[in-house]
Every structure is written in C-alpha cells, then in structure tokens.
C-alpha cells in the first residue's frame, strides 16, 4: 500500500502529555498550550480528561480547561470520558468530541479503569448512546496494542477483537495505543494488518509512545500500511499514570518533520510547533524530548 497524501495529527499533549506530571500545572498554562497548538495549525487537540481527580489529579481542572479555552475555527477540542459521569460533565462544558478508552489487556484495564475489558465495553455503550443523542462524536482508544506492562505480549487477535467491539458500538475512529512504547515496526505492521481486517484503514489511528525509541520507526511502518491519523504530543511530553516507566508519546515536531520529508501534507507550521515545544518544556521544567524541536531551537 502507498503512503497517504495527507495525515491528520491528533495532538494529545495537553492530556496524555500532562496527565502524569507530579507537580500541579496551572490552568492558565494549559490554556496557553492549547492556544499555541491551535495557532501552529493543529486541527485536533485533546484538551482535557473527565476522569476521577483521585485517580489523575493533574486533570482535575477539566471543567476550567474545557470552558476556558478560546475556540479557533477548524480546530476540534476533545476530552476523555471513561463513563457517563465524565460524559455528562464534559457535555455541560460544551465539548464537541469525546473519547472512551479500553484496553487489549485485562490486567491493564483493571489498573487503569478499575474493571475488566468486557465490563468496560458495557460501560461505554451508554456513553456512546448519550453522546450520539447529543451529536457528539466518540473516538475509541485501545491500550496495550503492542504489549502490556503487566501481561507482556498481547496478541494482534485480541487487539482486533476489542477494536472491532468499539467500532461496532459507534466509535468513528479507533486509536491503537502502544501505551508503553515497546513495539517494533514489524509487530506494529502485523497488529495493524489484523485490526484492519475488520475496520477500514482510514478509521484507524496510531498512538505510539516512545519509551524504547521505536515510535517513529513504528509510525513509518504503519504509514506504509495506509494509516493516516497519528496521535502525538508536543515535545514528546507525557507518560501514563498506570504504566510505570512509560515515556511520552512520539513528539509532534518529529512526526511533522518526518511527514514533511515524505511529502505528506499536515497543514502544520513546524517552526511554530517547535517554539511551542520549547516554551512548554521550559515552563514546566521538563526536557524537550523532540529531537527536531531541540535542533530547531539550536539554530
Ligand atoms: P471507579 O473507582 O471504579 O468508579 O473508577 P466509581 O464509579 O466506583 O466511582 C468512584 C469515585 O470516582 C466516585 O467518587 C465517583 O463519583 C468518582 P467518590 O464517591 O469516591 O467521591 N468518579 C468520577 N469523578 C470524576 N469524573 C468521572 C468519574 N467517575 C467516577 N468520570 C474511573 C472508574 C474510570 C472513573 C477511574 O478508574 C478513573 O478515573 N481512571 C482514570 C484512568 C485514566 O485517566 N488513565 C489515563 C488515561 S488512559 C491513557 O493514558 C491511555 C491512552 O493514552 C492510550 C494509550 O496510550 O494506550 C488513552
Ligand atoms: Mg497514551
């Protein structure tokens, strides 16, 4: 299969990138980050997470973020909603799109959302119904698609099964999460091949963390398969609170640089994006994990 002509970037920095930060980050910083990302031409920003503040304290200001952001035309501002409680709160803030998150691993599902995979799917069904009634689109995540911190190897068949369930339930897109960044290119290809037997390729997204430094290589491999939606985080911020040691998502700047080199359109201004990466990492006192960001800043 040929490379896609265009790729849509889903910027998860404000959510996945910040959710694991131990020190409080004020709402104004989150709002400034979201605004800068929009100004750089990002068309989809996962801005907040309506989860329990006891589980993920950093996302406790979800309401303030969702209602405080300045909406730009052409930008979708989305939020995670694991259950009806989260969805209702998000709807009350005028969210236009939400995401539910399941896993291909039983153990991870228990640690992350306190229920089995089957129970999670039962919980998501009314979330999808309610969202549909409110005209809100729902994205579905599957975690641990290339390995689990508790169970180790995960079979592509299990990933395909959970992905199919989310898609059939009404998720318009399924994002395949290498939560702990353990995948390698051939495994990523095989996993995507298995999932795409049941779900059209254009309905799938790659969500790769970079713990083992393989995320860009894995992305290249699945772009070749026809994946055209990529989740990434500015400056490679992040880590999952329920996946110890996992590092951030693949850096958005690195993805845009790779896509530019392949002649694939994104509509994103790489310099502005890199400046945003430099700014946020300096503001929260984190190293910039985007090689492209560091190289551009040194120019
Ligand atoms: P639970 O404890 O099983 O839920 O948590 P519960 O229904 O029994 O409620 C317990 C308490 O939580 C109650 O409060 C509820 O009101 C409250 P209490 O009476 O004790 O004061 N509660 C909520 N509060 C706010 N918002 C809500 C909500 N729901 C219940 N929506 C729950 C279940 C899912 C809520 C919990 O396990 C949770 O919040 N987990 C958070 C998991 C999380 O955010 N993980 C990180 C995001 S996923 C990720 O990063 C992976 C991804 O990036 C893809 C990849 O990389 O693979 C997406
Ligand atoms: Mg993630």
Tab-separated table of C-alpha atoms and ligand atoms in Angstrom:
chain	number	residue	atom	x	y	z
A	1	UNK	CA	0.000	0.000	0.000
A	2	UNK	CA	1.165	3.562	-0.735
A	3	UNK	CA	1.690	6.327	1.814
A	4	UNK	CA	-1.307	8.559	2.474
A	5	UNK	CA	-1.240	12.001	0.800
A	6	UNK	CA	-2.406	13.745	3.942
A	7	UNK	CA	-2.111	12.905	7.612
A	8	UNK	CA	-4.289	14.274	10.371
A	9	UNK	CA	-2.403	14.875	13.606
A	10	UNK	CA	-4.210	14.394	16.901
A	11	UNK	CA	-2.318	16.442	19.476
A	12	UNK	CA	-2.590	14.753	22.860
A	13	UNK	CA	-0.001	16.864	24.702
A	14	UNK	CA	-2.431	18.781	26.937
A	15	UNK	CA	-3.966	15.471	28.089
A	16	UNK	CA	-1.629	12.490	27.671
A	17	UNK	CA	1.384	14.797	27.859
A	18	UNK	CA	0.443	16.453	31.131
A	19	UNK	CA	-1.703	13.879	32.966
A	20	UNK	CA	1.290	12.268	34.638
A	21	UNK	CA	3.065	15.457	35.753
A	22	UNK	CA	3.535	15.213	39.523
A	23	UNK	CA	3.638	18.981	40.144
A	24	UNK	CA	0.468	20.989	39.662
A	25	UNK	CA	0.361	22.860	36.364
A	26	UNK	CA	-1.918	25.857	36.473
A	27	UNK	CA	-4.928	26.040	34.210
A	28	UNK	CA	-3.623	29.195	32.510
A	29	UNK	CA	-0.534	27.293	31.318
A	30	UNK	CA	-2.717	24.502	29.925
A	31	UNK	CA	-4.906	27.042	28.141
A	32	UNK	CA	-1.880	28.831	26.692
A	33	UNK	CA	-0.520	25.495	25.465
A	34	UNK	CA	-3.807	24.637	23.764
A	35	UNK	CA	-3.933	28.070	22.149
A	36	UNK	CA	-0.384	27.863	20.838
A	37	UNK	CA	-1.025	24.407	19.387
A	38	UNK	CA	-4.070	25.744	17.545
A	39	UNK	CA	-2.031	28.698	16.274
A	40	UNK	CA	0.555	26.245	14.885
A	41	UNK	CA	-2.133	24.719	12.683
A	42	UNK	CA	-3.050	21.625	14.698
A	43	UNK	CA	-6.635	20.733	13.803
A	44	UNK	CA	-7.434	18.371	16.663
A	45	UNK	CA	-6.429	18.866	20.278
A	46	UNK	CA	-7.224	16.503	23.133
A	47	UNK	CA	-7.577	19.198	25.748
A	48	UNK	CA	-8.770	17.534	28.948
A	49	UNK	CA	-9.809	14.347	30.690
A	50	UNK	CA	-13.031	13.938	32.656
A	51	UNK	CA	-11.713	11.190	34.904
A	52	UNK	CA	-11.694	10.921	38.670
A	53	UNK	CA	-9.447	13.599	40.238
A	54	UNK	CA	-8.476	10.975	42.835
A	55	UNK	CA	-7.078	8.791	40.085
A	56	UNK	CA	-5.478	11.529	37.959
A	57	UNK	CA	-5.101	14.746	39.995
A	58	UNK	CA	-3.430	16.660	37.172
A	59	UNK	CA	-6.641	16.551	35.117
A	60	UNK	CA	-8.844	17.810	37.972
A	61	UNK	CA	-9.312	21.205	36.297
A	62	UNK	CA	-11.028	19.617	33.274
A	63	UNK	CA	-14.042	21.953	33.551
A	64	UNK	CA	-11.915	25.100	33.729
A	65	UNK	CA	-9.840	23.967	30.756
A	66	UNK	CA	-12.782	22.946	28.613
A	67	UNK	CA	-14.778	26.109	29.279
A	68	UNK	CA	-11.762	28.444	29.357
A	69	UNK	CA	-10.240	27.636	26.008
A	70	UNK	CA	-10.564	30.029	23.105
A	71	UNK	CA	-12.020	28.084	20.225
A	72	UNK	CA	-10.393	28.504	16.868
A	73	UNK	CA	-12.293	27.804	13.704
A	74	UNK	CA	-11.399	24.453	12.217
A	75	UNK	CA	-9.983	23.043	15.461
A	76	UNK	CA	-11.670	20.214	17.355
A	77	UNK	CA	-11.208	20.267	21.129
A	78	UNK	CA	-11.790	16.825	22.610
A	79	UNK	CA	-11.758	15.187	26.044
A	80	UNK	CA	-11.528	11.713	27.545
A	81	UNK	CA	-14.719	10.428	29.159
A	82	UNK	CA	-14.480	6.940	30.702
A	83	UNK	CA	-18.100	6.744	31.833
A	84	UNK	CA	-21.454	8.544	31.850
A	85	UNK	CA	-20.436	10.745	34.758
A	86	UNK	CA	-17.456	12.004	32.786
A	87	UNK	CA	-19.510	12.434	29.640
A	88	UNK	CA	-22.240	14.453	31.357
A	89	UNK	CA	-19.631	16.753	32.877
A	90	UNK	CA	-17.937	17.165	29.506
A	91	UNK	CA	-21.232	17.865	27.729
A	92	UNK	CA	-22.028	20.535	30.304
A	93	UNK	CA	-18.792	22.243	29.221
A	94	UNK	CA	-19.806	22.214	25.564
A	95	UNK	CA	-17.336	19.564	24.429
A	96	UNK	CA	-17.702	18.710	20.740
A	97	UNK	CA	-15.969	15.373	20.748
A	98	UNK	CA	-15.022	12.783	23.371
A	99	UNK	CA	-13.067	9.563	23.650
A	100	UNK	CA	-13.585	6.350	25.577
A	101	UNK	CA	-10.569	4.225	26.410
A	102	UNK	CA	-10.375	0.467	26.654
A	103	UNK	CA	-7.514	-1.998	26.520
A	104	UNK	CA	-6.426	-5.201	24.849
A	105	UNK	CA	-5.101	-6.381	28.217
A	106	UNK	CA	-7.256	-7.488	31.163
A	107	UNK	CA	-4.679	-6.525	33.768
A	108	UNK	CA	-4.165	-3.052	32.337
A	109	UNK	CA	-7.922	-2.490	32.120
A	110	UNK	CA	-8.235	-3.284	35.833
A	111	UNK	CA	-5.376	-0.978	36.828
A	112	UNK	CA	-6.387	1.874	34.543
A	113	UNK	CA	-10.178	1.982	34.772
A	114	UNK	CA	-10.921	-0.482	37.557
A	115	UNK	CA	-12.921	-3.007	35.517
A	116	UNK	CA	-12.486	-5.883	33.092
A	117	UNK	CA	-12.374	-5.398	29.324
A	118	UNK	CA	-15.917	-6.785	28.985
A	119	UNK	CA	-17.190	-4.511	31.773
A	120	UNK	CA	-15.529	-1.523	30.137
A	121	UNK	CA	-17.351	-2.217	26.887
A	122	UNK	CA	-20.626	-2.427	28.825
A	123	UNK	CA	-19.844	0.950	30.400
A	124	UNK	CA	-19.026	2.529	27.058
A	125	UNK	CA	-22.298	1.506	25.395
A	126	UNK	CA	-24.461	4.086	27.234
A	127	UNK	CA	-21.687	6.698	26.821
A	128	UNK	CA	-21.897	6.206	23.052
A	129	UNK	CA	-25.687	6.338	23.090
A	130	UNK	CA	-25.792	9.508	25.139
A	131	UNK	CA	-23.064	11.143	23.039
A	132	UNK	CA	-24.897	10.279	19.849
A	133	UNK	CA	-28.072	11.843	21.190
A	134	UNK	CA	-26.061	14.994	21.934
A	135	UNK	CA	-24.475	14.957	18.451
A	136	UNK	CA	-21.022	14.418	19.888
A	137	UNK	CA	-18.616	12.098	18.106
A	138	UNK	CA	-16.786	9.434	20.077
A	139	UNK	CA	-13.289	8.209	19.434
A	140	UNK	CA	-12.195	4.861	20.888
A	141	UNK	CA	-8.776	4.039	22.295
A	142	UNK	CA	-7.337	0.589	22.718
A	143	UNK	CA	-4.327	0.473	25.038
A	144	UNK	CA	-1.513	-2.074	25.156
A	145	UNK	CA	-1.767	-2.985	21.470
A	146	UNK	CA	1.911	-3.947	21.273
A	147	UNK	CA	2.487	-5.118	24.829
A	148	UNK	CA	1.308	-4.703	28.405
A	149	UNK	CA	3.283	-3.704	31.500
A	150	UNK	CA	1.581	-6.497	33.476
A	151	UNK	CA	0.816	-9.237	30.919
A	152	UNK	CA	3.713	-8.851	28.490
A	153	UNK	CA	2.840	-9.909	24.960
A	154	UNK	CA	-0.582	-9.112	23.562
A	155	UNK	CA	-1.875	-10.944	20.503
A	156	UNK	CA	-2.985	-8.956	17.432
A	157	UNK	CA	-6.195	-11.031	17.533
A	158	UNK	CA	-7.079	-9.602	20.961
A	159	UNK	CA	-6.381	-6.056	19.737
A	160	UNK	CA	-8.586	-6.685	16.706
A	161	UNK	CA	-11.392	-8.058	18.889
A	162	UNK	CA	-11.528	-5.034	21.228
A	163	UNK	CA	-11.102	-2.569	18.353
A	164	UNK	CA	-13.960	-4.184	16.461
A	165	UNK	CA	-16.200	-4.014	19.513
A	166	UNK	CA	-15.526	-0.266	19.888
A	167	UNK	CA	-16.043	0.381	16.198
A	168	UNK	CA	-19.292	-1.585	16.074
A	169	UNK	CA	-20.503	0.250	19.144
A	170	UNK	CA	-20.213	3.503	17.194
A	171	UNK	CA	-16.702	4.875	17.700
A	172	UNK	CA	-15.974	6.694	14.433
A	173	UNK	CA	-12.250	6.054	14.799
A	174	UNK	CA	-10.160	3.623	16.817
A	175	UNK	CA	-6.786	4.772	18.094
A	176	UNK	CA	-4.291	1.976	18.642
A	177	UNK	CA	-2.153	2.694	21.685
A	178	UNK	CA	1.314	1.338	22.246
A	179	UNK	CA	0.935	2.564	25.805
A	180	UNK	CA	4.379	1.528	26.995
A	181	UNK	CA	6.246	2.059	23.732
A	182	UNK	CA	7.601	-1.480	23.429
A	183	UNK	CA	6.594	-2.165	19.828
A	184	UNK	CA	8.881	-2.581	16.848
A	185	UNK	CA	7.977	-1.966	13.182
A	186	UNK	CA	7.105	-5.486	12.041
A	187	UNK	CA	4.960	-6.115	15.104
A	188	UNK	CA	3.220	-2.767	14.517
A	189	UNK	CA	2.537	-3.690	10.891
A	190	UNK	CA	1.153	-7.106	11.850
A	191	UNK	CA	-1.075	-5.610	14.508
A	192	UNK	CA	-2.475	-3.007	12.087
A	193	UNK	CA	-2.997	-5.684	9.435
A	194	UNK	CA	-5.015	-7.759	11.914
A	195	UNK	CA	-7.177	-4.833	13.047
A	196	UNK	CA	-7.782	-3.596	9.501
A	197	UNK	CA	-9.397	-6.880	8.515
A	198	UNK	CA	-12.456	-5.711	10.470
A	199	UNK	CA	-12.117	-1.912	10.377
A	200	UNK	CA	-11.310	0.244	7.329
A	201	UNK	CA	-7.759	1.604	7.479
A	202	UNK	CA	-8.981	5.218	7.300
A	203	UNK	CA	-10.843	4.664	10.586
A	204	UNK	CA	-7.675	3.723	12.462
A	205	UNK	CA	-5.133	5.929	14.215
A	206	UNK	CA	-1.654	5.196	15.556
A	207	UNK	CA	-0.956	6.275	19.147
A	208	UNK	CA	2.618	5.332	19.858
A	209	UNK	CA	4.601	6.110	22.984
A	210	UNK	CA	8.357	6.333	22.617
A	211	UNK	CA	9.682	4.540	25.687
A	212	UNK	CA	12.081	2.336	23.714
A	213	UNK	CA	12.777	4.916	20.998
A	214	UNK	CA	10.875	2.994	18.327
A	215	UNK	CA	7.851	5.221	17.844
A	216	UNK	CA	8.965	6.993	14.650
A	217	UNK	CA	10.090	3.727	13.065
A	218	UNK	CA	6.789	2.119	14.033
A	219	UNK	CA	4.901	5.057	12.585
A	220	UNK	CA	6.781	4.817	9.293
A	221	UNK	CA	5.822	1.146	9.155
A	222	UNK	CA	2.115	1.751	9.681
A	223	UNK	CA	2.024	4.782	7.355
A	224	UNK	CA	3.181	2.333	4.703
A	225	UNK	CA	0.156	0.231	5.583
A	226	UNK	CA	-2.078	3.249	4.949
A	227	UNK	CA	-2.636	4.685	8.436
A	228	UNK	CA	-3.421	8.405	8.015
A	229	UNK	CA	-4.215	9.592	11.553
A	230	UNK	CA	-1.368	9.967	14.038
A	231	UNK	CA	-1.568	10.852	17.731
A	232	UNK	CA	1.418	12.716	19.106
A	233	UNK	CA	2.456	15.036	21.870
A	234	UNK	CA	4.363	18.293	21.523
A	235	UNK	CA	7.946	17.918	22.829
A	236	UNK	CA	7.161	14.230	23.449
A	237	UNK	CA	5.589	15.155	26.780
A	238	UNK	CA	3.977	12.516	28.874
A	239	UNK	CA	3.595	9.065	30.293
A	240	UNK	CA	0.661	7.050	31.576
A	241	UNK	CA	-0.088	7.057	35.323
A	242	UNK	CA	-0.965	3.350	35.145
A	243	UNK	CA	2.021	2.252	33.082
A	244	UNK	CA	5.096	2.821	35.254
A	245	UNK	CA	8.201	3.901	33.386
A	246	UNK	CA	6.342	4.573	30.134
A	247	UNK	CA	7.566	7.740	28.484
A	248	UNK	CA	5.675	10.255	26.418
A	249	UNK	CA	4.037	9.978	23.056
A	250	UNK	CA	6.077	10.330	19.912
A	251	UNK	CA	6.903	14.048	19.610
A	252	UNK	CA	4.612	16.015	17.306
A	253	UNK	CA	7.540	18.015	15.889
A	254	UNK	CA	9.352	14.788	14.939
A	255	UNK	CA	6.232	13.410	13.268
A	256	UNK	CA	5.688	16.608	11.251
A	257	UNK	CA	9.349	16.641	10.177
A	258	UNK	CA	9.094	13.016	9.049
A	259	UNK	CA	5.848	13.670	7.162
A	260	UNK	CA	7.255	16.820	5.521
A	261	UNK	CA	10.181	14.735	4.286
A	262	UNK	CA	7.818	12.143	2.851
A	263	UNK	CA	5.836	14.862	1.059
A	264	UNK	CA	2.753	14.135	3.173
A	265	UNK	CA	0.585	17.166	3.984
A	266	UNK	CA	-0.328	18.091	7.550
A	267	UNK	CA	-1.173	21.802	7.385
A	268	UNK	CA	1.050	22.391	10.420
A	269	UNK	CA	3.656	25.126	10.830
A	270	UNK	CA	6.675	23.193	12.117
A	271	UNK	CA	8.500	26.261	13.430
A	272	UNK	CA	5.536	27.420	15.477
A	273	UNK	CA	5.037	23.906	16.792
A	274	UNK	CA	8.710	23.657	17.778
A	275	UNK	CA	8.532	27.039	19.528
A	276	UNK	CA	5.543	25.710	21.478
A	277	UNK	CA	7.559	22.645	22.496
A	278	UNK	CA	10.439	24.824	23.692
A	279	UNK	CA	8.057	27.089	25.599
A	280	UNK	CA	6.064	24.342	27.380
A	281	UNK	CA	9.129	22.343	28.401
A	282	UNK	CA	10.783	25.473	29.817
A	283	UNK	CA	7.569	26.473	31.563
A	284	UNK	CA	7.045	23.137	33.321
A	285	UNK	CA	10.735	22.348	33.740
A	286	UNK	CA	10.922	19.234	31.572
A	287	UNK	CA	13.492	18.172	28.992
A	288	UNK	CA	12.394	18.609	25.391
A	289	UNK	CA	12.104	15.062	24.036
A	290	UNK	CA	11.660	16.196	20.432
A	291	UNK	CA	14.951	15.893	18.568
A	292	UNK	CA	13.558	18.153	15.841
A	293	UNK	CA	12.452	20.668	18.477
A	294	UNK	CA	15.909	20.726	20.053
A	295	UNK	CA	17.625	21.010	16.645
A	296	UNK	CA	15.412	23.895	15.529
A	297	UNK	CA	15.837	25.706	18.846
A	298	UNK	CA	19.622	25.496	18.455
A	299	UNK	CA	19.592	27.174	15.029
B	1	LIG	P1	-14.105	3.693	39.925
B	1	LIG	O1	-13.497	3.988	41.242
B	1	LIG	O2	-14.223	2.270	39.517
B	1	LIG	O3	-15.510	4.393	39.697
B	1	LIG	O4	-13.281	4.486	38.848
B	1	LIG	P2	-16.776	4.517	40.568
B	1	LIG	O5	-17.877	4.695	39.584
B	1	LIG	O6	-16.840	3.415	41.586
B	1	LIG	O7	-16.555	5.921	41.340
B	1	LIG	C1	-15.599	6.104	42.365
B	1	LIG	C2	-15.423	7.583	42.617
B	1	LIG	O8	-14.949	8.238	41.446
B	1	LIG	C3	-16.724	8.299	42.987
B	1	LIG	O9	-16.357	9.392	43.833
B	1	LIG	C4	-17.175	8.852	41.664
B	1	LIG	O10	-18.021	9.972	41.805
B	1	LIG	C5	-15.878	9.252	41.043
B	1	LIG	P3	-16.451	9.284	45.429
B	1	LIG	O11	-17.881	8.904	45.689
B	1	LIG	O12	-15.467	8.218	45.838
B	1	LIG	O13	-16.044	10.650	45.879
B	1	LIG	N1	-15.952	9.253	39.573
B	1	LIG	C6	-15.613	10.313	38.807
B	1	LIG	N2	-15.163	11.551	39.109
B	1	LIG	C7	-14.919	12.375	38.071
B	1	LIG	N3	-15.092	12.028	36.793
B	1	LIG	C8	-15.518	10.813	36.447
B	1	LIG	C9	-15.811	9.894	37.486
B	1	LIG	N4	-16.252	8.631	37.502
B	1	LIG	C10	-16.326	8.245	38.769
B	1	LIG	N5	-15.669	10.489	35.166
B	1	LIG	C11	-12.816	5.512	36.742
B	1	LIG	C12	-13.534	4.391	37.473
B	1	LIG	C13	-12.774	5.187	35.273
B	1	LIG	C14	-13.559	6.807	36.975
B	1	LIG	C15	-11.395	5.623	37.322
B	1	LIG	O14	-10.785	4.389	37.238
B	1	LIG	C16	-10.557	6.653	36.636
B	1	LIG	O15	-10.808	7.853	36.701
B	1	LIG	N6	-9.478	6.218	35.963
B	1	LIG	C17	-8.605	7.148	35.289
B	1	LIG	C18	-7.798	6.439	34.294
B	1	LIG	C19	-7.005	7.406	33.459
B	1	LIG	O16	-7.345	8.568	33.337
B	1	LIG	N7	-5.911	6.893	32.866
B	1	LIG	C20	-5.124	7.671	31.988
B	1	LIG	C21	-5.814	7.907	30.682
B	1	LIG	S1	-5.797	6.483	29.612
B	1	LIG	C22	-4.299	6.580	28.786
B	1	LIG	O17	-3.493	7.422	29.091
B	1	LIG	C23	-4.068	5.658	27.613
B	1	LIG	C24	-4.233	6.358	26.258
B	1	LIG	O18	-3.358	7.469	26.160
B	1	LIG	C25	-3.947	5.368	25.131
B	1	LIG	C26	-2.607	4.636	25.290
B	1	LIG	O19	-1.562	5.297	25.417
B	1	LIG	O20	-2.656	3.408	25.290
B	1	LIG	C27	-5.660	6.869	26.072
B	2	LIG	MG1	-1.296	7.377	25.604
